XYZ file of C-alpha atoms in Angstrom:
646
model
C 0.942 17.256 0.570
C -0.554 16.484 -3.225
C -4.450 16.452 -2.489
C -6.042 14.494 -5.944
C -9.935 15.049 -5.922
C -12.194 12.646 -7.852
C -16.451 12.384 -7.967
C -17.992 9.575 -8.345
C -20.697 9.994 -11.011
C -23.756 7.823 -11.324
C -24.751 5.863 -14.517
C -27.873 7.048 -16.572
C -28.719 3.097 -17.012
C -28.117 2.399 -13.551
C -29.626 4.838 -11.466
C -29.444 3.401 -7.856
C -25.612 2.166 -8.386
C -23.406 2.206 -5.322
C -20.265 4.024 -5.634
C -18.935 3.675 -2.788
C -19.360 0.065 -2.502
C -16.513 0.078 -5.403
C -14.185 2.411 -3.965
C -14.404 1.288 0.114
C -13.733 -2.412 -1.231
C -10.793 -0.942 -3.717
C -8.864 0.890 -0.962
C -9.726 -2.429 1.476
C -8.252 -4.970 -1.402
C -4.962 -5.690 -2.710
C -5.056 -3.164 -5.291
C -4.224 -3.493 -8.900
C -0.470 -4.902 -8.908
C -0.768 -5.858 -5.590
C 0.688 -2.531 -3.668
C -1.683 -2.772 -0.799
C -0.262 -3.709 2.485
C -2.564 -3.604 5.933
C -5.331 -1.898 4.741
C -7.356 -0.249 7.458
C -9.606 2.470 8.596
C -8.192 5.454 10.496
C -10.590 7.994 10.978
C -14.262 8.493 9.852
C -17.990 8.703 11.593
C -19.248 5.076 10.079
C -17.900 1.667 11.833
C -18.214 -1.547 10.835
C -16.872 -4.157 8.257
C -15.497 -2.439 4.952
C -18.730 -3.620 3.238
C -21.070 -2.494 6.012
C -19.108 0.982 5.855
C -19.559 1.584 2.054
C -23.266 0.526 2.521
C -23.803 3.096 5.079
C -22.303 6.231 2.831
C -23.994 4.674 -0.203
C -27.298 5.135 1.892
C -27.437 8.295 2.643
C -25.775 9.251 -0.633
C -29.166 7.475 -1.911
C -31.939 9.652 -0.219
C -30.724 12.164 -2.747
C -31.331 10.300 -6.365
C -31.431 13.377 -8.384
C -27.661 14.302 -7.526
C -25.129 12.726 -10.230
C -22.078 13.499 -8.350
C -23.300 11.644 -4.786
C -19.811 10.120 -3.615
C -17.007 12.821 -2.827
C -13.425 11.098 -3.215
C -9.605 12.610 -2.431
C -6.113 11.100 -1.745
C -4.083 12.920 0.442
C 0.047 11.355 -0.787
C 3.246 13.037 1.048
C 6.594 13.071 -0.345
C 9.508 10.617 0.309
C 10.985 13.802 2.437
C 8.312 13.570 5.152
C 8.882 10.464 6.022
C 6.170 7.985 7.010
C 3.451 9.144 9.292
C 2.428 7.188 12.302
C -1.633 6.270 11.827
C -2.734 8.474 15.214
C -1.223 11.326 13.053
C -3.025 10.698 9.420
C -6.153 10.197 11.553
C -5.902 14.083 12.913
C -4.867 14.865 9.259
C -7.979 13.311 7.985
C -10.349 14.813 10.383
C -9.114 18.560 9.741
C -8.880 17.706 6.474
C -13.163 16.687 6.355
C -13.529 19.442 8.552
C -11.899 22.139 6.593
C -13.790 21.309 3.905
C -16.951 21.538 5.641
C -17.889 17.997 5.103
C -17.696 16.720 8.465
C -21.761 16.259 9.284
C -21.922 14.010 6.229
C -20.725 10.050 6.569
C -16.978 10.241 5.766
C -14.517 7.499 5.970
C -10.313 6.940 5.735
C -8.290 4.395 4.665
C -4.552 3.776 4.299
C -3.019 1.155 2.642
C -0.030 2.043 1.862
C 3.058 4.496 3.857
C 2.548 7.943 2.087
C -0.848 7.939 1.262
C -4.780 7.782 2.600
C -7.888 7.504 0.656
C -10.815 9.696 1.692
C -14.615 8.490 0.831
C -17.563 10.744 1.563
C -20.929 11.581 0.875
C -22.267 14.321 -0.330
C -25.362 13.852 1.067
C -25.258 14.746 4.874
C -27.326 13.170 8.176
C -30.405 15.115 7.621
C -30.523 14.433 3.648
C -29.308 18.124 2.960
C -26.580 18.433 0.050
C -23.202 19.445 0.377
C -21.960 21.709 -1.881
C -18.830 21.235 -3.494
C -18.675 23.939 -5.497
C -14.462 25.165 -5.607
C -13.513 22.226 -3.711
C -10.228 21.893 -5.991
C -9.282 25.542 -4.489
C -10.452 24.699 -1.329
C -8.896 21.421 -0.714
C -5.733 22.986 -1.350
C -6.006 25.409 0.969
C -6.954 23.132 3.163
C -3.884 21.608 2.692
C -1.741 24.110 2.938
C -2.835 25.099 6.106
C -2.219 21.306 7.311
C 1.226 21.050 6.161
C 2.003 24.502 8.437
C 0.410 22.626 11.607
C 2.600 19.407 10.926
C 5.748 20.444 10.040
C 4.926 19.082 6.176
C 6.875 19.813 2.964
C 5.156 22.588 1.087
C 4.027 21.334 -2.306
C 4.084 24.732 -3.427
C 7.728 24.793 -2.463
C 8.200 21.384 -3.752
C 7.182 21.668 -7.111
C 9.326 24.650 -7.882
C 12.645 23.399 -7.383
C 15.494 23.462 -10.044
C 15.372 19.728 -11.273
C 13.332 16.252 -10.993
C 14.252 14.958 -7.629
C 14.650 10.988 -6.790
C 11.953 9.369 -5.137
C 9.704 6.054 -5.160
C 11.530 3.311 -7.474
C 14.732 4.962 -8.396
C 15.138 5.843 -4.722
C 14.810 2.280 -3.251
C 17.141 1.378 -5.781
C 20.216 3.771 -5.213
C 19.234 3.207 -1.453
C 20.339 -0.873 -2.237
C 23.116 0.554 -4.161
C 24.657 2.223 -0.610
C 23.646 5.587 -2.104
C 20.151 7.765 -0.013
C 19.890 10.426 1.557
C 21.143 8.834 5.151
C 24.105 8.031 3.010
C 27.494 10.133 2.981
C 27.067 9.296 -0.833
C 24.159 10.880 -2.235
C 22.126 9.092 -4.914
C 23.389 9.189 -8.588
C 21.070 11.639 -9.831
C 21.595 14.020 -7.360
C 25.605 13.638 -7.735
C 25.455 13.972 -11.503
C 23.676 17.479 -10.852
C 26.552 18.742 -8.506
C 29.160 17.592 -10.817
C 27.981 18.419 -14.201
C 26.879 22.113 -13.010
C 30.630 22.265 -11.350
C 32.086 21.528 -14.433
C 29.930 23.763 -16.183
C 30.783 26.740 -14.067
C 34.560 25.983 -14.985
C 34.085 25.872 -18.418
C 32.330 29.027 -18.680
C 32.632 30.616 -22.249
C 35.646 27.796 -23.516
C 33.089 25.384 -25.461
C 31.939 22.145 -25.412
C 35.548 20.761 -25.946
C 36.525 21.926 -22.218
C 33.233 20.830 -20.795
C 33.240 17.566 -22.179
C 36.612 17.752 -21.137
C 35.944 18.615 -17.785
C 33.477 15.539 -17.838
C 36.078 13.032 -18.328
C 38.254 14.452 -15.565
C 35.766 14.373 -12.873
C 34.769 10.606 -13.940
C 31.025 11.183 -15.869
C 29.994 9.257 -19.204
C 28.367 11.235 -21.813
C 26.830 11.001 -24.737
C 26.281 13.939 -27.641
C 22.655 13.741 -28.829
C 23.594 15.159 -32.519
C 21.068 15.326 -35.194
C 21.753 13.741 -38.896
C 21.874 17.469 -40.245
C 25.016 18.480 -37.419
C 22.800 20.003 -34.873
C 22.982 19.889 -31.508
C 20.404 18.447 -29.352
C 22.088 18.011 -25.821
C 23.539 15.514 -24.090
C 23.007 12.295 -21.827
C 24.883 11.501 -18.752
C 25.450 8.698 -16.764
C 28.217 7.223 -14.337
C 30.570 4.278 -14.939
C 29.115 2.430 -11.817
C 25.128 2.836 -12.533
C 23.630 0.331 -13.987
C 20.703 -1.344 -13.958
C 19.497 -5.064 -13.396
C 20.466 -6.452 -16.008
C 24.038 -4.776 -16.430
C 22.998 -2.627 -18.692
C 24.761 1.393 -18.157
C 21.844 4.011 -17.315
C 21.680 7.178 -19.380
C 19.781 10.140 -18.149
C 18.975 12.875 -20.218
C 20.103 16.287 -19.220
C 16.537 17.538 -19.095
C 15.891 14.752 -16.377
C 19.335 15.608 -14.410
C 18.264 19.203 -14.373
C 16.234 21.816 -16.545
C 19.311 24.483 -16.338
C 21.613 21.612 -17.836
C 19.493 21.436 -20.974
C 21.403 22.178 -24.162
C 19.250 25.819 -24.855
C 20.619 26.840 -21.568
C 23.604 25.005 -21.114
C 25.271 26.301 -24.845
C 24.293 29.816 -23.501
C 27.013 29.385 -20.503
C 30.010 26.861 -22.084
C 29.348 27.613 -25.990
C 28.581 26.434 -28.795
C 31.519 25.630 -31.317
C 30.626 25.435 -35.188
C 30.261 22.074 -36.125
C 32.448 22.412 -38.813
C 35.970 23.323 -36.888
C 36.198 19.415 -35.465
C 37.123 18.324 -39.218
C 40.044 21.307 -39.222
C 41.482 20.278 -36.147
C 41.188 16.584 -36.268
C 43.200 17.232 -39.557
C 45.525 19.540 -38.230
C 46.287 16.425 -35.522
C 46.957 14.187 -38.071
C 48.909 16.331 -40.388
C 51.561 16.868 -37.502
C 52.092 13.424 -36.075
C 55.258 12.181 -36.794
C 54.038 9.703 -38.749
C 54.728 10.009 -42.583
C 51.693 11.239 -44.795
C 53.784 12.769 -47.240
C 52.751 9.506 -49.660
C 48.939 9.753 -48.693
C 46.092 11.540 -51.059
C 44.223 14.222 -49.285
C 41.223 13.078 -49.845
C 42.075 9.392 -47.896
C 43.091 11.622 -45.238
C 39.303 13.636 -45.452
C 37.727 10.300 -45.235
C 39.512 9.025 -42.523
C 38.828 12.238 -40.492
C 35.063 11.981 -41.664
C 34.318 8.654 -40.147
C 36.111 9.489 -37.004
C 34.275 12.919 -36.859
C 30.427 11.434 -37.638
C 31.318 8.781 -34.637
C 32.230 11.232 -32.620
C 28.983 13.305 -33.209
C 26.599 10.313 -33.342
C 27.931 9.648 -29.462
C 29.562 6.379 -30.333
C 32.238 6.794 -28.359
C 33.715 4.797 -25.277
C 35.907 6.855 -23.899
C 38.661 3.752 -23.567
C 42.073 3.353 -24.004
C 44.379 0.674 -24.938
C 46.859 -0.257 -22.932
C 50.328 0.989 -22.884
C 51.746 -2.492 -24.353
C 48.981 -2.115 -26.875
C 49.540 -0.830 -30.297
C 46.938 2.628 -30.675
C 45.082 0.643 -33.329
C 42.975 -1.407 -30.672
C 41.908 1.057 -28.446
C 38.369 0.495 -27.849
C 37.867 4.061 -29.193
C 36.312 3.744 -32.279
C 37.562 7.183 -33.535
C 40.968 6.930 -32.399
C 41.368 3.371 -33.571
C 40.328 4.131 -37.236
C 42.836 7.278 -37.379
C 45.711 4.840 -35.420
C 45.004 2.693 -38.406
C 44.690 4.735 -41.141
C 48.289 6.198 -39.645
C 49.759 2.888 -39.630
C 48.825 2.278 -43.151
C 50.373 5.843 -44.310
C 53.481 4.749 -42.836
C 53.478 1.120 -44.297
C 53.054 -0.416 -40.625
C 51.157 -3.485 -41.000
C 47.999 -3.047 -38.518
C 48.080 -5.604 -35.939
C 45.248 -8.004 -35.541
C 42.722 -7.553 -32.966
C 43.177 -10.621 -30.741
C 39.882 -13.266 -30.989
C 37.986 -13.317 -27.909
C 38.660 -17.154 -26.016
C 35.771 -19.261 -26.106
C 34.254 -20.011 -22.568
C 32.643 -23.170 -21.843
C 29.234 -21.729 -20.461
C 26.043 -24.934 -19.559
C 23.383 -24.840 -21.858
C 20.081 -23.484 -20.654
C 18.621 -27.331 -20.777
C 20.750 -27.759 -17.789
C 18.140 -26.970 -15.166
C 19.825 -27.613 -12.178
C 22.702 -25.414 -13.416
C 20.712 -22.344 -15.286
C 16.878 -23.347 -13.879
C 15.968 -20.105 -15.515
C 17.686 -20.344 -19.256
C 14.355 -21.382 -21.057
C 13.080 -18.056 -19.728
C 13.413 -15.186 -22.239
C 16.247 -12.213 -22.915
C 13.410 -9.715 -22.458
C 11.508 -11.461 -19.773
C 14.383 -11.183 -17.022
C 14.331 -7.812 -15.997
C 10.577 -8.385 -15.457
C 11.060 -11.314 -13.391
C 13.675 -9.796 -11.159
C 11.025 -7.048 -10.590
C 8.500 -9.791 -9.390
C 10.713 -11.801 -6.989
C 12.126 -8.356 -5.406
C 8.475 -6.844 -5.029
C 7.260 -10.090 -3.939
C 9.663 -10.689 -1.458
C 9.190 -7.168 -0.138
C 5.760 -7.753 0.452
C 6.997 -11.163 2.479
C 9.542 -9.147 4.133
C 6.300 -6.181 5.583
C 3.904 -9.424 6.343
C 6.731 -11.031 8.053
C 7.812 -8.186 10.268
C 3.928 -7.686 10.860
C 3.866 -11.141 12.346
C 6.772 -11.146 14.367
C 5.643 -7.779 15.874
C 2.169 -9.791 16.910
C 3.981 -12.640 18.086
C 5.414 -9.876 20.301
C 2.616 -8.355 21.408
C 1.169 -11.723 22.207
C 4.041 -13.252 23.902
C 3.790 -10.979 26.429
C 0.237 -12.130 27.103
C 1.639 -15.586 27.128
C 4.036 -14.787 30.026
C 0.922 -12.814 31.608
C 3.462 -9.395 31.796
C 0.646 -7.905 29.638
C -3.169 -7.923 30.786
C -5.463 -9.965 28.528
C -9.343 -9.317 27.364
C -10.774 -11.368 29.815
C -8.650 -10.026 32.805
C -9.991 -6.400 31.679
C -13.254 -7.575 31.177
C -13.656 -9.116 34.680
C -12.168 -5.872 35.872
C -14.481 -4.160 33.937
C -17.327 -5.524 34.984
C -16.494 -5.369 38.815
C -16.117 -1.717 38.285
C -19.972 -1.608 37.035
C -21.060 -3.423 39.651
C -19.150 -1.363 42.040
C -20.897 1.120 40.606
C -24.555 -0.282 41.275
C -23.453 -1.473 44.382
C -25.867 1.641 46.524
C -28.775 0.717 44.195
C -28.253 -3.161 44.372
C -28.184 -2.731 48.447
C -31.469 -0.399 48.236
C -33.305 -2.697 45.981
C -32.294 -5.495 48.387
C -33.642 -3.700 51.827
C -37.265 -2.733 49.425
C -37.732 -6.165 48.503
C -37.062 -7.164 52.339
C -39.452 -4.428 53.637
C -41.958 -5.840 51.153
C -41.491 -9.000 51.909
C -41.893 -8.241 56.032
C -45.403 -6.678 54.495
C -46.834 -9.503 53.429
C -46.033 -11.158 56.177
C -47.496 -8.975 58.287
C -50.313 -8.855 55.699
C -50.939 -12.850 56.224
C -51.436 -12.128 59.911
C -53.428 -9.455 59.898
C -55.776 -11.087 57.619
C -56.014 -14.635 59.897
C -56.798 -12.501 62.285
C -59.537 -10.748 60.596
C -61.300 -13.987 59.499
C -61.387 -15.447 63.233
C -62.560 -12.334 64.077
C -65.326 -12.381 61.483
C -66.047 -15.275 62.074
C -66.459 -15.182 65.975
C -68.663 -11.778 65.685
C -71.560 -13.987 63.885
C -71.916 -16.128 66.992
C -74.825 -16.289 69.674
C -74.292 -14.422 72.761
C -74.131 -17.907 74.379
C -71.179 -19.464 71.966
C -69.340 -15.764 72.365
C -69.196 -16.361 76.079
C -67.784 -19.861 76.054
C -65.192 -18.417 73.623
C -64.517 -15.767 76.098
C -65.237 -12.669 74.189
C -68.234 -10.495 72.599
C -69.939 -9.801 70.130
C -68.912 -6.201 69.996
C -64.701 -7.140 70.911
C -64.732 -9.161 67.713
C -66.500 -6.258 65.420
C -63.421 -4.240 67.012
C -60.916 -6.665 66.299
C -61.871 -7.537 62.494
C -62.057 -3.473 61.840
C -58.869 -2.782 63.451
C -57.086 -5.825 61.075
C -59.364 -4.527 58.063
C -57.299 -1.457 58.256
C -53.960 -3.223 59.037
C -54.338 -5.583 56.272
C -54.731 -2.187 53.663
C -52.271 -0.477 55.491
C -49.769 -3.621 55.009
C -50.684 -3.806 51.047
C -49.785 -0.043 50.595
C -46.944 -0.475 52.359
C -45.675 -3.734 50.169
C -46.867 -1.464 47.097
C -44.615 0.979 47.770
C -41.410 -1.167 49.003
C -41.910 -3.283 45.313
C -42.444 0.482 43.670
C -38.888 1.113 45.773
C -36.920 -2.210 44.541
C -38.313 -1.335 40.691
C -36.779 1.694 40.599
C -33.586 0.497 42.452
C -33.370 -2.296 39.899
C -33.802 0.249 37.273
C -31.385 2.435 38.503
C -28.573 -0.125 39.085
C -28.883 -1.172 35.017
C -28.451 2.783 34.305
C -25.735 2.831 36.146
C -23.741 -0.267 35.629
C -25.063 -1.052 32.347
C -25.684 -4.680 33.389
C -29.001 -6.214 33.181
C -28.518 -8.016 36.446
C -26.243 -6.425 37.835
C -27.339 -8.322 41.621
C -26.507 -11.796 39.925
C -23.008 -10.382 38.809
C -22.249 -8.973 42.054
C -23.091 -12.423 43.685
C -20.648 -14.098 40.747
C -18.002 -11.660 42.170
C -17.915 -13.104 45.109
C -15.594 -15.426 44.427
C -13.390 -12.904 42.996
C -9.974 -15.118 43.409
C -11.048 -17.877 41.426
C -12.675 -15.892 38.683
C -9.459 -14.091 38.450
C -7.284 -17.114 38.414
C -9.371 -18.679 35.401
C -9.333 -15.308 33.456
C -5.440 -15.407 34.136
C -5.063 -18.771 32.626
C -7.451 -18.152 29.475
C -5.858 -15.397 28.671
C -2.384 -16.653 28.741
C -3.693 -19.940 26.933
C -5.302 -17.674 23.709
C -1.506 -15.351 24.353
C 0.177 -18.504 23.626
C -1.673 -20.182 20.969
C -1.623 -16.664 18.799
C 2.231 -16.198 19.329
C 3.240 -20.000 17.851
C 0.877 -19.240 15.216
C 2.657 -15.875 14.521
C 5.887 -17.375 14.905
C 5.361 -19.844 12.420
C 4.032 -17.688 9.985
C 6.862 -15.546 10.399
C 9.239 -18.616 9.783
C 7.036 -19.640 6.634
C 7.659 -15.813 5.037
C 11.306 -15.820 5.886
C 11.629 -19.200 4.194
C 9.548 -17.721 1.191
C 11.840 -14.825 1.301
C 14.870 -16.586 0.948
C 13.350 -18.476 -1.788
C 12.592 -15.291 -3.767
C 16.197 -13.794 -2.842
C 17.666 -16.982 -4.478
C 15.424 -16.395 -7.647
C 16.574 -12.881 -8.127
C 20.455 -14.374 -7.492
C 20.047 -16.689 -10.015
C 17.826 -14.366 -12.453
C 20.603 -12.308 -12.326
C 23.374 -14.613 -12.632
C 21.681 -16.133 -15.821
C 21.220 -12.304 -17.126
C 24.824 -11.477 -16.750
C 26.000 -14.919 -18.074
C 23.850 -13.723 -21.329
C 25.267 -10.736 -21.148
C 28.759 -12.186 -21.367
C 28.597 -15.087 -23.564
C 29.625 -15.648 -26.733
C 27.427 -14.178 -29.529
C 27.163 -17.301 -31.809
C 26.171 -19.369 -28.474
C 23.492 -16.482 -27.716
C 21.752 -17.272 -31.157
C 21.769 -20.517 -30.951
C 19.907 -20.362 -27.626
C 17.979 -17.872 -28.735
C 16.891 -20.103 -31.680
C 16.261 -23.031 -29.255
C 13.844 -21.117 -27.000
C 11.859 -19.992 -29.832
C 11.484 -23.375 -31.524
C 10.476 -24.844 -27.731
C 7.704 -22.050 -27.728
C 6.731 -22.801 -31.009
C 6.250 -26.486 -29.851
C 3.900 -25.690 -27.434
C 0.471 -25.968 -28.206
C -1.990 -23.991 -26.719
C -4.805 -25.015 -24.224
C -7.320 -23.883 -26.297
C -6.373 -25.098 -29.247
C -6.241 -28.536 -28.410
C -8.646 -31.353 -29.696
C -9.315 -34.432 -28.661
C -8.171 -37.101 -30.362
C -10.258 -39.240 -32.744
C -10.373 -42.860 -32.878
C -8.114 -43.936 -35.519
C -10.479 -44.509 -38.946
C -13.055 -42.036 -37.587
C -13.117 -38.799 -39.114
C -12.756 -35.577 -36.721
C -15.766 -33.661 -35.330
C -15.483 -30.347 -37.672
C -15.929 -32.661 -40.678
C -18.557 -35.271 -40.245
C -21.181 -34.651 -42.430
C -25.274 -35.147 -40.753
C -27.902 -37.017 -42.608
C -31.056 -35.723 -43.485
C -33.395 -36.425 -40.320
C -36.282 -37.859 -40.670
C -39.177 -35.677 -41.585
C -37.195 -33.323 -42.835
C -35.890 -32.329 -46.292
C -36.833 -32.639 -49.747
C -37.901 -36.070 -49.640
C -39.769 -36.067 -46.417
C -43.980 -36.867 -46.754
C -43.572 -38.415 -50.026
């Protein structure tokens, strides 16, 4: 795990800027050549949008203004030999990560955006406005790691980065991967099999020379090429194998340093050895002095020259390792040393050199012909570039695309109801709150009834109080046609005087009852009325039925839209596929065409550039007889000048 720190450092001129604003909505965004897929957040303390989150860090990083280094930022990349992390996983990462480095009680956030990597934003500044010190936080973040990569079964980066050679990873990777060549592969990428090879051969040609090691080369099928210096000194070498090539056709030549550091020349001449560079010329002499052909007629020094241009190819690396063919005459191998010698033989011996047969002219369409080459107005160099584009572009279709088919997945089987929707769960949910409420909703029920019963009681306690009253203030004579007294009444309106208080308390107290009820069903459910819910969910079957059906409604509109993305991206994939076919095609047809054709289309896309004038550059046209803008000349206005007041 490679941990790269980085502190965000506040202007002078702008001393409330937000940094994390910046770097929230970079890791959220598409990134600079467009390398962000799926951003999201994994772990952190803050929620929210990714604007609302960088707000919240940049405010607490804010109650601190004197601090220049508010906004603590890391990136926690894994090699290609880890794999790719599920996002559960990164999220523990992150959080022992923030904790190991003691900055857990300070607003912290992580985002991924890509397979190998997250991006870690945090302030410095912590809940209660106290400062985090990140004093050694280099050391200790990589302790921090270290210990992580024990806990998850990581590759050590301390083990990592002292291994013999560069290994292959990211671009070159993907590529030998298309190529049939990986790690999952019985054939292992090129790189990696030029190392095994070329230290093979090297361990056979212990102590013999280069001769036997380049020797040994040939045999076991790798291309070289002797990096020699003007002066005869020997720099190293550059491999490559017949089949690797790049976009465009073109061979790829590593240099020994870049295979492996023990294959560099310092180390690698201490194991083979290092001939003088003076004993080719002997030998290569020697050769030609006992061929059976007939030098007897031939001045030395022809024979010195000859050798001399064969020997500075053969140091300058200019070699191609062919052969002609056995009904070929030696003078046309594709050799360039051996041809010159074959000829310079042939002319000793009076031969007549044969000539080297002109290469047949192929009829190949001119890059006008768009339906035929649609891409032969684009440029030699620009190709290679192109290809790039279409392949990265139509890997990023390929990641969206399987993104949407996996959601039309997911909401297909809402569609078909096998999976359980929002508003099933929420209906679900909230029967299980008011199940929960359900004691309080019954006791705040039976309150309000006892209360109510109160009142009532209240009401005729109090009618009976006023007749009462009222009868009391009668003459003895109207009390005895009423049938009572005087002194029955004063009885009866005291005894429902106390009933009526003793009613009120009690409806007090039932309504004091039902308040707290209420107020304990909302704890407890969370509902605000929960009662009215618990009535709703009375007719449970219906409710469900509806919830059913909107849910499998919303299940089927998202998976048509998902499938017809996905059909829109495959199309655009294919589209991009066929560019790169026919990028290519129209790279190797350059490749293989004639030479004077190549000019000449060379020369016609250059004068069709040249014809095209610029945006900017362009004026509008004057009427004809009317001079242009830039050189009308203004007459003196009035008032003005020399002349003006007199």
């Amino acid at each position: 795990m490679i941990v790269n720190v980085t502190k965000a450092r506040k202007r002078k001129a702008v001393p409330a800027r937000s940094k994390a604003v910046g770097a929230v909505l970079y890791d959220f965004g598409p990134g600079r050549r467009d390398e962000h897929i799926n951003p999201r957040a994994l772990a952190g303390n803050v929620t929210g949008t990714p604007l609302q989150i960088a707000r919240a860090i940049d405010h607490t990083a804010r109650r601190r203004p004197e601090i220049t280094s508010p906004i603590w930022r890391a990136s926690l990349s894994l090699p290609d030999e880890d794999g790719i992390l599920p996002d559960a996983q990164w999220a523990v990462i992150a959080a022992d990560f923030i904790a190991g480095m003691n900055f857990d009680s300070a607003p912290w956030v992580a985002v991924r955006h890509g397979d190998d990597h997250i991006h870690l934003t945090v302030s410095r500044v912590d809940w209660s406005g106290q400062l985090l010190s990140d004093r050694w936080d280099y050391r200790r973040a990589r302790e921090v790691a270290d210990r992580l990569e024990e806990e998850h079964g990581l590759v050590r980066a301390r083990d990592r980065f002292k291994q013999e050679g560069p290994q292959v990873r990211n671009n070159e990777l993907e590529a030998a991967k298309r190529r049939g060549r990986g790690p999952d592969t019985p054939v292992p990428p090129e790189r990696e099999e030029l190392r095994q090879i070329i230290r093979e051969v090297r361990d056979a040609s212990r102590g013999l020379g280069r001769d036997a090691f380049e020797s040994g080369l040939e045999d076991a099928g790798v291309s070289f090429r002797a990096n020699v210096a003007s002066t005869g000194r020997m720099n190293g070498y550059s491999f490559s194998l017949p089949s690797w090539t790049d976009a465009v056709g073109e061979q790829v030549w590593v240099p020994a340093s870049k295979v492996a550091r023990d294959l560099r020349w310092a180390q690698l001449k201490t194991v083979v050895g290092e001939l003088p560079p003076d004993t080719l010329a002997p030998r290569a002499a020697t050769a030609a002095a006992t061929s059976p052909t007939r030098v007897d007629n031939v001045h030395q020094d022809d024979v010195a020259e000859f050798v001399d241009q064969a020997v500075e190819m053969m140091r300058q690396g200019r070699i191609e390792r062919g052969t002609a063919l056995p009904e070929d005459h030696p003078a046309l191998s594709s050799d360039p040393a051996a041809r010159i010698l074959a000829q310079w033989k042939a002319k000793a011996a009076g031969q007549e050199v044969p000539a080297e047969a002109l290469p047949t002219p192929q009829s190949v369409p001119a890059w006008t012909d768009k339906r035929r080459r649609p891409y032969g107005a684009l440029a030699t160099d620009a190709i290679p570039g192109e290809i790039k584009k279409a392949r990265r572009q139509a890997a990023t279709w390929q990641a969206a695309a399987e993104t949407a088919l996996s959601n039309a997945r997911s909401w297909d089987g809402q569609a078909t109801g096998a999976v359980t929707g929002t508003r099933v769960r929420d209906l679900h949910k909230l029967r299980a709150k008011v199940a929960a409420a359900e004691p309080h909703i019954a006791a705040e029920v039976a309150a309000r009834n006892e209360a109510r019963d109160a009142d009532t009681a209240t009401d005729a306690a109090r009618k009976i109080w006023r007749t009462a009253n009222r009868l009391k203030s009668l003459g003895w004579l109207e009390l005895r046609r009423e049938g009572t007294s005087r002194k029955a009444e004063e009885k009866k309106a005291a005894t429902a005087s106390t009933a009526i208080h003793a009613y009120v308390e009690q409806a007090q107290q039932a309504r004091s009852r039902a308040a707290d009820a209420a107020r304990a069903a909302r704890e407890a459910s969370g509902l605000p009325n929960a009662e009215a819910d618990a009535k709703r969910l009375e007719q449970w079957p219906e409710l469900l039925a509806e919830a059913q059906r909107g849910d499998q409604d919303e299940g089927r509109a998202h998976r048509d839209a998902e499938q017809a993305r996905a059909q829109d991206l495959a199309q655009k994939i294919r589209g991009a596929e066929a560019r790169v076919g026919q990028l290519g095609a129209e790279a190797e047809l350059r490749r293989t065409m004639p030479e004077g054709q190549r000019k000449a289309e060379g020369r016609a896309r250059r004068d069709a550039a040249l014809q095209k004038v610029p945006t900017s550059r362009r004026r509008k046209a004057s009427p004809p007889g009317e001079q242009p803008a830039h050189l009308r000349r203004r007459g003196p206005s009035a008032g003005r000048g020399p002349t003006a007041g007199r």
